[in-house]
GROMACS .gro file of C-alpha atoms in nm:
model
  229
    1MET     CA    1  -0.112   1.333  -1.374
    2LYS     CA    2  -0.029   1.677  -1.505
    3ARG     CA    3  -0.321   1.917  -1.515
    4ARG     CA    4  -0.369   2.283  -1.599
    5THR     CA    5  -0.520   2.511  -1.334
    6HIS     CA    6  -0.503   2.876  -1.242
    7MET     CA    7  -0.166   2.989  -1.111
    8ASN     CA    8  -0.171   3.266  -0.851
    9LYS     CA    9   0.086   3.545  -0.845
   10HIS     CA   10   0.289   3.391  -0.563
   11ALA     CA   11   0.327   3.060  -0.746
   12GLU     CA   12   0.419   3.237  -1.068
   13GLN     CA   13   0.673   3.451  -0.885
   14ALA     CA   14   0.841   3.145  -0.731
   15LEU     CA   15   0.863   2.974  -1.070
   16THR     CA   16   1.021   3.276  -1.244
   17ASP     CA   17   1.214   3.472  -0.980
   18PRO     CA   18   1.577   3.352  -0.931
   19ALA     CA   19   1.538   3.416  -0.556
   20TYR     CA   20   1.340   3.091  -0.533
   21ALA     CA   21   1.548   2.884  -0.772
   22HIS     CA   22   1.743   2.704  -0.498
   23TYR     CA   23   1.424   2.528  -0.384
   24ILE     CA   24   1.327   2.390  -0.725
   25VAL     CA   25   1.568   2.129  -0.853
   26ASN     CA   26   1.466   2.101  -1.220
   27ASN     CA   27   1.187   2.337  -1.318
   28THR     CA   28   1.377   2.569  -1.550
   29SER     CA   29   1.185   2.447  -1.854
   30GLY     CA   30   0.879   2.308  -1.676
   31ASP     CA   31   0.900   1.975  -1.860
   32GLY     CA   32   0.972   1.749  -1.565
   33ASP     CA   33   1.308   1.633  -1.700
   34LEU     CA   34   1.469   1.414  -1.431
   35THR     CA   35   1.800   1.365  -1.610
   36GLY     CA   36   2.088   1.364  -1.366
   37ILE     CA   37   1.882   1.327  -1.047
   38HIS     CA   38   2.022   1.006  -0.901
   39ASP     CA   39   2.082   1.098  -0.537
   40LEU     CA   40   1.839   1.300  -0.324
   41ARG     CA   41   2.085   1.328  -0.038
   42ALA     CA   42   2.327   1.512  -0.266
   43LEU     CA   43   2.070   1.795  -0.280
   44PHE     CA   44   2.158   1.873   0.083
   45ALA     CA   45   2.534   1.820   0.069
   46ASP     CA   46   2.629   2.190   0.079
   47THR     CA   47   2.600   2.259   0.452
   48GLU     CA   48   2.636   2.633   0.402
   49VAL     CA   49   2.302   2.627   0.220
   50THR     CA   50   2.138   2.323   0.381
   51PRO     CA   51   2.288   2.292   0.731
   52ASN     CA   52   2.142   1.948   0.803
   53GLY     CA   53   2.377   1.792   0.551
   54ALA     CA   54   2.331   1.485   0.335
   55GLU     CA   55   2.312   1.229   0.614
   56ALA     CA   56   2.014   1.378   0.798
   57PRO     CA   57   1.690   1.175   0.799
   58LEU     CA   58   1.524   1.208   0.459
   59THR     CA   59   1.154   1.212   0.368
   60LEU     CA   60   1.019   1.201   0.012
   61GLU     CA   61   0.659   1.309  -0.049
   62ILE     CA   62   0.499   1.189  -0.370
   63GLY     CA   63   0.239   1.417  -0.525
   64PHE     CA   64   0.230   1.695  -0.266
   65GLY     CA   65  -0.041   1.898  -0.444
   66LEU     CA   66  -0.020   2.258  -0.323
   67GLY     CA   67   0.240   2.157  -0.064
   68ASP     CA   68   0.058   2.272   0.250
   69SER     CA   69   0.121   1.962   0.459
   70LEU     CA   70   0.474   1.917   0.319
   71ILE     CA   71   0.573   2.270   0.416
   72ASP     CA   72   0.412   2.236   0.760
   73MET     CA   73   0.604   1.914   0.822
   74ALA     CA   74   0.934   2.064   0.707
   75ASP     CA   75   0.875   2.366   0.929
   76ALA     CA   76   0.790   2.151   1.231
   77ASP     CA   77   1.092   1.919   1.191
   78ARG     CA   78   1.379   2.132   1.066
   79GLU     CA   79   1.643   1.870   1.145
   80ARG     CA   80   1.491   1.635   0.886
   81ASN     CA   81   1.536   1.689   0.512
   82PHE     CA   82   1.232   1.681   0.284
   83VAL     CA   83   1.198   1.636  -0.091
   84GLY     CA   84   0.863   1.674  -0.267
   85ILE     CA   85   0.791   1.557  -0.620
   86GLU     CA   86   0.492   1.688  -0.817
   87VAL     CA   87   0.388   1.757  -1.176
   88HIS     CA   88   0.139   2.035  -1.094
   89GLU     CA   89   0.333   2.356  -1.157
   90PRO     CA   90   0.105   2.591  -0.956
   91GLY     CA   91   0.162   2.359  -0.659
   92ILE     CA   92   0.537   2.357  -0.716
   93GLY     CA   93   0.539   2.736  -0.725
   94LYS     CA   94   0.324   2.775  -0.416
   95CYS     CA   95   0.536   2.527  -0.222
   96ALA     CA   96   0.858   2.711  -0.312
   97TYR     CA   97   0.703   3.045  -0.222
   98ARG     CA   98   0.601   2.925   0.123
   99ALA     CA   99   0.940   2.763   0.182
  100GLU     CA  100   1.113   3.094   0.116
  101GLU     CA  101   0.856   3.279   0.327
  102LEU     CA  102   0.940   3.056   0.624
  103GLY     CA  103   1.314   3.054   0.556
  104LEU     CA  104   1.331   2.675   0.529
  105THR     CA  105   1.669   2.520   0.451
  106ASN     CA  106   1.558   2.156   0.465
  107ILE     CA  107   1.336   2.119   0.158
  108ARG     CA  108   1.383   2.069  -0.214
  109ILE     CA  109   1.117   2.034  -0.485
  110ILE     CA  110   1.129   1.822  -0.800
  111ASN     CA  111   0.905   1.849  -1.105
  112GLY     CA  112   0.841   1.510  -1.259
  113ASP     CA  113   0.717   1.154  -1.238
  114ALA     CA  114   0.772   0.986  -0.902
  115ILE     CA  115   0.813   0.633  -1.036
  116GLN     CA  116   1.079   0.741  -1.283
  117LEU     CA  117   1.261   0.924  -1.006
  118LEU     CA  118   1.247   0.626  -0.769
  119GLN     CA  119   1.386   0.399  -1.040
  120GLN     CA  120   1.689   0.629  -1.071
  121LEU     CA  121   1.769   0.636  -0.699
  122PRO     CA  122   1.997   0.398  -0.508
  123GLU     CA  123   1.855   0.114  -0.302
  124ASN     CA  124   1.805   0.180   0.071
  125HIS     CA  125   1.821   0.554   0.012
  126ILE     CA  126   1.520   0.716   0.186
  127ASP     CA  127   1.403   0.702   0.546
  128ARG     CA  128   1.036   0.780   0.479
  129ILE     CA  129   0.818   0.794   0.170
  130GLN     CA  130   0.475   0.951   0.205
  131LEU     CA  131   0.175   0.955  -0.028
  132TYR     CA  132  -0.116   1.159   0.101
  133PHE     CA  133  -0.460   1.154  -0.061
  134PRO     CA  134  -0.359   1.014  -0.400
  135ASP     CA  135  -0.609   1.007  -0.684
  136PRO     CA  136  -0.841   0.713  -0.603
  137TRP     CA  137  -0.928   0.643  -0.968
  138GLN     CA  138  -1.282   0.545  -0.874
  139LYS     CA  139  -1.390   0.374  -1.196
  140LYS     CA  140  -1.305   0.005  -1.209
  141ARG     CA  141  -1.144   0.034  -1.552
  142HIS     CA  142  -0.903   0.289  -1.404
  143TYR     CA  143  -0.792   0.084  -1.100
  144LYS     CA  144  -0.470  -0.003  -1.285
  145ARG     CA  145  -0.373   0.366  -1.258
  146ARG     CA  146  -0.382   0.365  -0.879
  147PHE     CA  147  -0.041   0.440  -0.737
  148VAL     CA  148  -0.057   0.165  -0.476
  149SER     CA  149  -0.011  -0.152  -0.678
  150PRO     CA  150   0.228  -0.445  -0.633
  151GLU     CA  151   0.439  -0.328  -0.928
  152ARG     CA  152   0.476   0.033  -0.817
  153MET     CA  153   0.527  -0.056  -0.452
  154ALA     CA  154   0.817  -0.284  -0.546
  155ILE     CA  155   0.985   0.029  -0.688
  156VAL     CA  156   0.898   0.231  -0.377
  157THR     CA  157   1.027  -0.024  -0.127
  158ARG     CA  158   1.352  -0.070  -0.319
  159ALA     CA  159   1.440   0.296  -0.248
  160LEU     CA  160   1.339   0.275   0.121
  161LYS     CA  161   1.596   0.198   0.388
  162VAL     CA  162   1.545  -0.117   0.591
  163GLY     CA  163   1.328  -0.004   0.881
  164GLY     CA  164   1.206   0.294   0.678
  165TRP     CA  165   0.841   0.393   0.656
  166PHE     CA  166   0.589   0.411   0.376
  167HIS     CA  167   0.300   0.628   0.499
  168THR     CA  168  -0.019   0.684   0.303
  169ALA     CA  169  -0.359   0.834   0.375
  170THR     CA  170  -0.685   0.845   0.180
  171ASP     CA  171  -1.042   0.965   0.225
  172TRP     CA  172  -1.180   0.703  -0.015
  173GLU     CA  173  -1.287   0.391   0.174
  174HIS     CA  174  -1.261   0.155  -0.123
  175TYR     CA  175  -0.906   0.270  -0.195
  176ALA     CA  176  -0.817   0.239   0.174
  177PHE     CA  177  -0.908  -0.131   0.180
  178TRP     CA  178  -0.750  -0.179  -0.163
  179MET     CA  179  -0.423  -0.047  -0.018
  180VAL     CA  180  -0.443  -0.273   0.286
  181ASP     CA  181  -0.489  -0.573   0.059
  182VAL     CA  182  -0.195  -0.478  -0.165
  183LEU     CA  183   0.044  -0.372   0.110
  184ASP     CA  184  -0.029  -0.652   0.357
  185ASN     CA  185   0.056  -0.902   0.084
  186LEU     CA  186   0.399  -0.760   0.008
  187ASP     CA  187   0.671  -0.963   0.178
  188THR     CA  188   0.898  -0.657   0.193
  189LEU     CA  189   0.666  -0.456   0.418
  190SER     CA  190   0.515  -0.493   0.764
  191ASN     CA  191   0.195  -0.318   0.873
  192TYR     CA  192   0.283  -0.092   1.167
  193ALA     CA  193  -0.061  -0.145   1.320
  194GLY     CA  194  -0.083  -0.517   1.246
  195ALA     CA  195  -0.217  -0.696   0.941
  196GLY     CA  196  -0.551  -0.561   0.822
  197ASN     CA  197  -0.539  -0.257   1.050
  198PHE     CA  198  -0.523   0.117   0.996
  199THR     CA  199  -0.312   0.358   1.201
  200PRO     CA  200  -0.458   0.663   1.379
  201ARG     CA  201  -0.338   0.984   1.214
  202PRO     CA  202   0.009   1.049   1.360
  203ASP     CA  203   0.071   1.393   1.508
  204PHE     CA  204   0.338   1.470   1.248
  205ARG     CA  205   0.088   1.452   0.959
  206PRO     CA  206  -0.098   1.784   0.954
  207GLN     CA  207  -0.466   1.790   0.871
  208THR     CA  208  -0.542   1.992   0.559
  209LYS     CA  209  -0.842   2.222   0.541
  210PHE     CA  210  -1.000   1.987   0.287
  211GLU     CA  211  -0.952   1.694   0.522
  212ARG     CA  212  -1.109   1.883   0.813
  213ARG     CA  213  -1.399   1.985   0.592
  214GLY     CA  214  -1.454   1.624   0.492
  215LEU     CA  215  -1.444   1.503   0.851
  216GLU     CA  216  -1.701   1.766   0.946
  217ARG     CA  217  -1.927   1.622   0.675
  218GLY     CA  218  -1.884   1.272   0.811
  219HIS     CA  219  -1.629   1.144   0.560
  220GLY     CA  220  -1.369   0.899   0.683
  221VAL     CA  221  -0.990   0.926   0.658
  222TRP     CA  222  -0.765   0.621   0.674
  223ASP     CA  223  -0.390   0.623   0.748
  224LEU     CA  224  -0.154   0.333   0.685
  225ILE     CA  225   0.211   0.305   0.790
  226TYR     CA  226   0.432   0.019   0.674
  227THR     CA  227   0.794  -0.050   0.762
  228LYS     CA  228   1.044  -0.211   0.528
  229LYS     CA  229   1.167  -0.545   0.653
   0.00000   0.00000   0.00000
């Protein structure tokens, strides 16, 4: 959900300075208009700008927040292409600023609604989709807003390649077991760790400072990886 928060000078610079425009696909007006975005691989087709090209492995991160883990992953695996989608403009700006700072050529950022975007994409399009620490919507009357639901996951899995991964992580225990129940009962997905099980945090998913702080306070973190059948 879109929210207003303070925007630091680096984020504001990335959103307004043309030097960063190549990272942000559609933020010229800040309204999240996804018109014309029907192929994420096409964002990497110009090999003079994005040397990996359109056929490189492709990861989409939904709701990347301030983009810390997304940027770290793109930096650590420069032969893989990454697209992040977010509605939080300070996060979009910060992510673009850090991408330029590191000289990344394998990342693009989209402002808008992830479900709408996924509905516009071809089937079997993405190698990995990741959703880290989504809003748990703790109140029972808000459970219907949780991203992981049978209806939304049908849209997610449609865009995944066969054999592709859906990877999620949460620090809310109730949501963790909610996700296991939803995902284990989808006939399009297979739990990488076996039905009912969680996966240890893989090395490629960086720990955020908030996650480390939570672990130090005794909070749990649960990872789940599912493959498309």
